[in-house]
Tab-separated table of C-alpha atoms in Angstrom:
chain	number	residue	atom	x	y	z
A	41	MET	CA	158.411	102.685	140.378
A	42	THR	CA	156.531	104.671	138.113
A	43	LYS	CA	153.941	101.866	136.466
A	44	GLN	CA	154.428	102.857	132.455
A	45	THR	CA	152.457	104.529	130.763
A	46	LEU	CA	150.648	101.833	127.200
A	47	PRO	CA	149.009	103.489	123.548
A	48	GLY	CA	145.612	103.377	124.204
A	49	TRP	CA	145.051	101.598	121.459
A	50	LEU	CA	147.699	98.688	122.265
A	51	PRO	CA	145.343	96.188	124.946
A	52	ASN	CA	145.854	95.518	128.311
A	53	ASN	CA	145.942	91.477	128.249
A	54	PRO	CA	150.030	90.996	127.441
A	55	ARG	CA	148.816	88.117	125.925
A	56	GLU	CA	146.785	90.277	123.246
A	57	ARG	CA	149.955	92.288	122.853
A	58	ARG	CA	151.875	89.790	121.816
A	59	ILE	CA	149.064	88.481	119.722
A	60	LEU	CA	149.277	91.719	117.887
A	61	ALA	CA	153.071	92.311	117.366
A	62	VAL	CA	152.703	89.223	115.292
A	63	ALA	CA	150.073	90.089	113.422
A	64	ILE	CA	151.957	92.959	112.628
A	65	LEU	CA	154.997	91.773	111.610
A	66	ALA	CA	153.084	89.072	109.430
A	67	LEU	CA	151.698	92.200	107.104
A	68	MET	CA	154.782	93.608	107.322
A	69	VAL	CA	156.536	90.213	105.662
A	70	ALA	CA	153.633	90.261	103.493
A	71	VAL	CA	153.563	94.244	101.841
A	72	VAL	CA	157.622	93.250	101.935
A	73	VAL	CA	156.775	89.979	99.999
A	74	ALA	CA	154.011	91.713	98.080
A	75	ALA	CA	156.885	94.677	96.790
A	76	ILE	CA	158.684	92.265	95.794
A	77	SER	CA	156.440	89.444	93.961
A	78	VAL	CA	154.443	91.415	92.397
A	79	PRO	CA	156.851	93.267	89.809
A	80	VAL	CA	158.501	89.678	88.889
A	81	PHE	CA	154.727	88.271	88.321
A	82	LEU	CA	154.309	91.427	86.277
A	83	LEU	CA	157.680	91.233	84.529
A	84	HIS	CA	157.050	87.639	83.849
A	85	ARG	CA	153.957	88.465	82.386
A	86	HIS	CA	155.221	90.332	80.264
A	87	TYR	CA	158.190	88.482	78.968
A	88	ASP	CA	155.253	85.033	78.242
A	89	GLU	CA	153.125	87.261	76.211
A	90	ASN	CA	155.886	88.257	74.329
A	91	LEU	CA	157.227	84.874	73.284
A	92	ALA	CA	153.823	83.684	73.131
A	93	ARG	CA	153.310	85.821	70.508
A	94	MET	CA	156.442	85.355	68.958
A	95	THR	CA	156.207	82.320	69.001
A	96	ARG	CA	153.058	82.484	66.864
A	97	GLN	CA	154.374	84.696	64.673
A	98	TRP	CA	157.656	81.968	64.353
A	99	LYS	CA	154.243	79.630	63.300
A	100	SER	CA	152.397	81.560	60.865
A	101	GLN	CA	155.945	82.920	58.785
A	102	THR	CA	157.281	78.716	58.403
A	103	SER	CA	153.258	77.445	57.369
A	104	PHE	CA	154.420	80.341	54.765
A	105	ASN	CA	157.561	79.220	53.936
A	106	ALA	CA	156.489	75.519	53.498
A	107	MET	CA	153.359	76.403	52.280
A	108	ARG	CA	155.769	78.641	49.122
A	109	PRO	CA	156.501	75.236	46.935
A	110	GLN	CA	153.371	74.947	46.313
A	111	VAL	CA	152.002	78.976	45.732
A	112	ALA	CA	155.375	79.274	43.430
A	113	ARG	CA	154.212	76.314	41.421
A	114	ALA	CA	150.423	78.011	41.300
A	115	LEU	CA	152.154	81.250	40.497
A	116	GLU	CA	153.980	79.657	37.718
A	117	ALA	CA	150.911	77.577	36.110
A	118	LEU	CA	148.978	80.575	36.136
A	119	ARG	CA	151.947	82.392	34.487
A	120	ALA	CA	152.062	79.659	31.438
A	121	LYS	CA	147.380	80.186	30.114
A	122	GLU	CA	146.704	81.577	28.049
A	123	VAL	CA	144.477	85.325	30.227
A	124	ARG	CA	145.085	87.701	26.871
A	125	LYS	CA	141.768	85.010	25.435
A	126	LEU	CA	139.246	86.122	28.830
A	127	PHE	CA	139.102	89.402	26.796
A	128	LEU	CA	137.414	90.793	24.174
A	129	LYS	CA	140.148	91.377	21.248
A	130	GLY	CA	139.436	94.953	20.313
A	131	THR	CA	140.780	97.931	22.090
A	132	THR	CA	138.718	100.228	19.929
A	133	SER	CA	135.168	100.875	22.393
A	134	ALA	CA	134.096	100.041	17.869
A	135	LEU	CA	135.681	97.000	18.467
A	136	ALA	CA	134.982	96.007	21.645
A	137	SER	CA	131.534	97.050	21.106
A	138	ALA	CA	130.855	94.823	17.673
A	139	GLU	CA	132.948	91.245	19.666
A	140	LEU	CA	130.858	91.385	22.107
A	141	GLN	CA	127.407	91.743	19.921
A	142	ASP	CA	128.354	89.159	18.328
A	143	GLN	CA	129.728	87.089	20.931
A	144	VAL	CA	126.253	86.898	22.840
A	145	ARG	CA	124.392	85.844	19.785
A	146	GLN	CA	126.314	82.810	18.890
A	147	VAL	CA	125.700	82.387	22.248
A	148	VAL	CA	121.534	82.703	21.915
A	149	GLU	CA	120.823	82.017	19.006
A	150	SER	CA	122.852	78.792	19.589
A	151	ASN	CA	121.441	77.970	22.771
A	152	GLY	CA	117.533	78.236	20.041
A	153	GLY	CA	116.818	81.718	21.454
A	154	ARG	CA	115.329	84.319	18.485
A	155	LEU	CA	117.563	88.394	18.927
A	156	ILE	CA	115.007	91.139	19.067
A	157	SER	CA	117.775	93.655	18.671
A	158	ALA	CA	121.109	94.665	20.136
A	159	SER	CA	122.220	97.464	20.967
A	160	ALA	CA	125.288	98.963	22.416
A	161	ASN	CA	126.155	101.279	25.612
A	162	ALA	CA	128.824	103.908	26.171
A	163	PRO	CA	131.694	102.582	27.349
A	164	LYS	CA	133.666	102.561	30.956
A	165	ASP	CA	137.753	103.063	31.393
A	166	ASP	CA	139.416	101.938	34.245
A	167	GLY	CA	143.301	101.804	33.917
A	168	ALA	CA	144.166	99.092	31.251
A	169	TYR	CA	140.710	97.928	30.883
A	170	ARG	CA	137.836	98.604	28.834
A	171	ILE	CA	134.514	97.585	29.670
A	172	ALA	CA	131.984	97.144	26.924
A	173	THR	CA	128.552	97.277	27.915
A	174	ALA	CA	125.176	95.603	25.287
A	175	ASN	CA	121.981	95.600	25.944
A	176	PHE	CA	120.365	92.706	24.549
A	177	GLN	CA	116.957	91.735	24.338
A	178	LEU	CA	115.215	88.253	22.781
A	179	ASN	CA	112.435	85.766	23.036
A	180	ILE	CA	113.711	82.440	24.633
A	181	SER	CA	111.539	79.269	25.932
A	182	ASN	CA	112.476	79.154	29.759
A	183	ILE	CA	114.623	75.281	29.128
A	184	ASN	CA	116.057	77.072	27.093
A	185	LEU	CA	116.622	80.611	28.642
A	186	ARG	CA	118.497	77.979	31.839
A	187	ARG	CA	121.075	76.429	29.602
A	188	MET	CA	121.801	80.128	27.336
A	189	LEU	CA	122.699	81.796	30.698
A	190	HIS	CA	125.036	79.055	31.804
A	191	ALA	CA	126.996	79.943	28.922
A	192	LEU	CA	127.010	82.922	28.607
A	193	GLU	CA	129.150	82.257	32.501
A	194	SER	CA	131.433	79.258	30.918
A	195	LYS	CA	132.266	81.574	27.870
A	196	GLU	CA	135.281	82.615	27.387
A	197	PRO	CA	136.443	85.719	26.601
A	198	TYR	CA	134.629	86.215	30.061
A	199	LEU	CA	130.977	87.142	29.618
A	200	PHE	CA	128.819	88.519	32.956
A	201	ASN	CA	124.969	89.675	32.990
A	202	ASP	CA	125.055	93.228	34.951
A	203	ASN	CA	121.306	93.150	34.311
A	204	LEU	CA	117.935	90.897	33.454
A	205	VAL	CA	113.948	91.253	33.346
A	206	ILE	CA	112.559	88.501	32.437
A	207	ARG	CA	108.541	88.622	31.251
A	208	ALA	CA	105.509	86.067	30.027
A	209	GLN	CA	104.203	86.855	26.479
A	210	VAL	CA	100.677	85.219	28.011
A	211	PRO	CA	98.324	86.481	30.370
A	212	PHE	CA	98.433	84.660	34.070
A	213	GLY	CA	97.202	81.173	34.375
A	214	TYR	CA	97.463	80.210	30.268
A	215	ARG	CA	97.885	76.542	29.830
A	216	PRO	CA	98.842	75.498	26.348
A	217	PRO	CA	96.357	72.701	24.592
A	218	PRO	CA	97.976	68.964	24.056
A	219	GLY	CA	101.447	69.365	21.736
A	220	ALA	CA	101.897	72.414	22.089
A	221	THR	CA	104.802	74.348	22.030
A	222	GLU	CA	106.248	76.296	26.034
A	223	PRO	CA	105.635	80.107	24.753
A	224	ASP	CA	108.741	81.717	25.213
A	225	LEU	CA	110.065	84.826	27.341
A	226	PHE	CA	110.891	88.211	26.560
A	227	VAL	CA	114.431	88.342	28.006
A	228	GLN	CA	115.932	91.967	28.599
A	229	MET	CA	119.146	91.758	29.622
A	230	ASP	CA	123.155	93.848	30.607
A	231	VAL	CA	126.066	92.223	29.406
A	232	SER	CA	129.260	93.558	29.545
A	233	ALA	CA	132.932	91.821	28.866
A	234	ILE	CA	136.609	93.357	28.962
A	235	ALA	CA	138.637	93.976	26.759
A	236	HIS	CA	142.771	95.198	28.374
A	237	ILE	CA	144.021	97.967	26.005
A	238	GLY	CA	147.153	98.222	27.973
A	239	THR	CA	148.696	101.209	29.220
A	240	ASP	CA	151.937	103.777	28.149
A	241	ALA	CA	155.095	103.019	29.744
A	242	ALA	CA	156.229	106.696	29.780
A	243	THR	CA	153.008	107.973	30.377
A	244	GLY	CA	150.090	105.770	31.826
A	245	ALA	CA	147.954	106.660	29.163
A	246	PRO	CA	146.114	103.280	27.854
A	247	LYS	CA	147.437	103.025	24.139
A	248	PRO	CA	145.892	103.510	20.923
A	249	ALA	CA	145.086	100.925	18.727
A	250	ALA	CA	146.189	100.499	15.572
A	251	GLY	CA	144.253	102.207	13.289
A	252	GLY	CA	141.887	103.970	16.145
A	253	LYS	CA	140.794	105.657	18.325
A	254	ALA	CA	142.062	104.958	22.209
């Protein structure tokens, strides 16, 4: 009988050949299992991510729906407020500027300040709103300055301090004699306020005020 020749990569020992065959079979089984399990795993992960995303969306929408009554009550409370008192009443540039200067003058004088000058700056229109700005120069003590700035911030209509310059009027290191009043500071500031001028429903242009130009 002719002896059968084996490939060179096969071992001559029968036991080793059996071990190699078992290893090849195990490798093929692992490949088949991986070919089936990997797509299944990726598919499950895809659906799990989508389920987690939809769960987050559902929770956020549920939370928002739960807040809806509270938001509706807050909106109704806001609508019930008289928001026009937060704006200047004058709709023309001249009236808005005059009202702004009068409001600031009242705040300055009621807090112990002395207004030196007030000059209006060019107003700026932004849709249905007009921003009136004026420059003020005044003398006021340090403690009254803080009261005045607080009064400006808390006043209605809303007043905005856009620029503030404070200078001492005494030399550096000055010490007042006993019993003397505190020297005043020189203050220069730009204050602005907003007037609601409305819009024309047909053209979207600002409505001219009665008896004046917009």
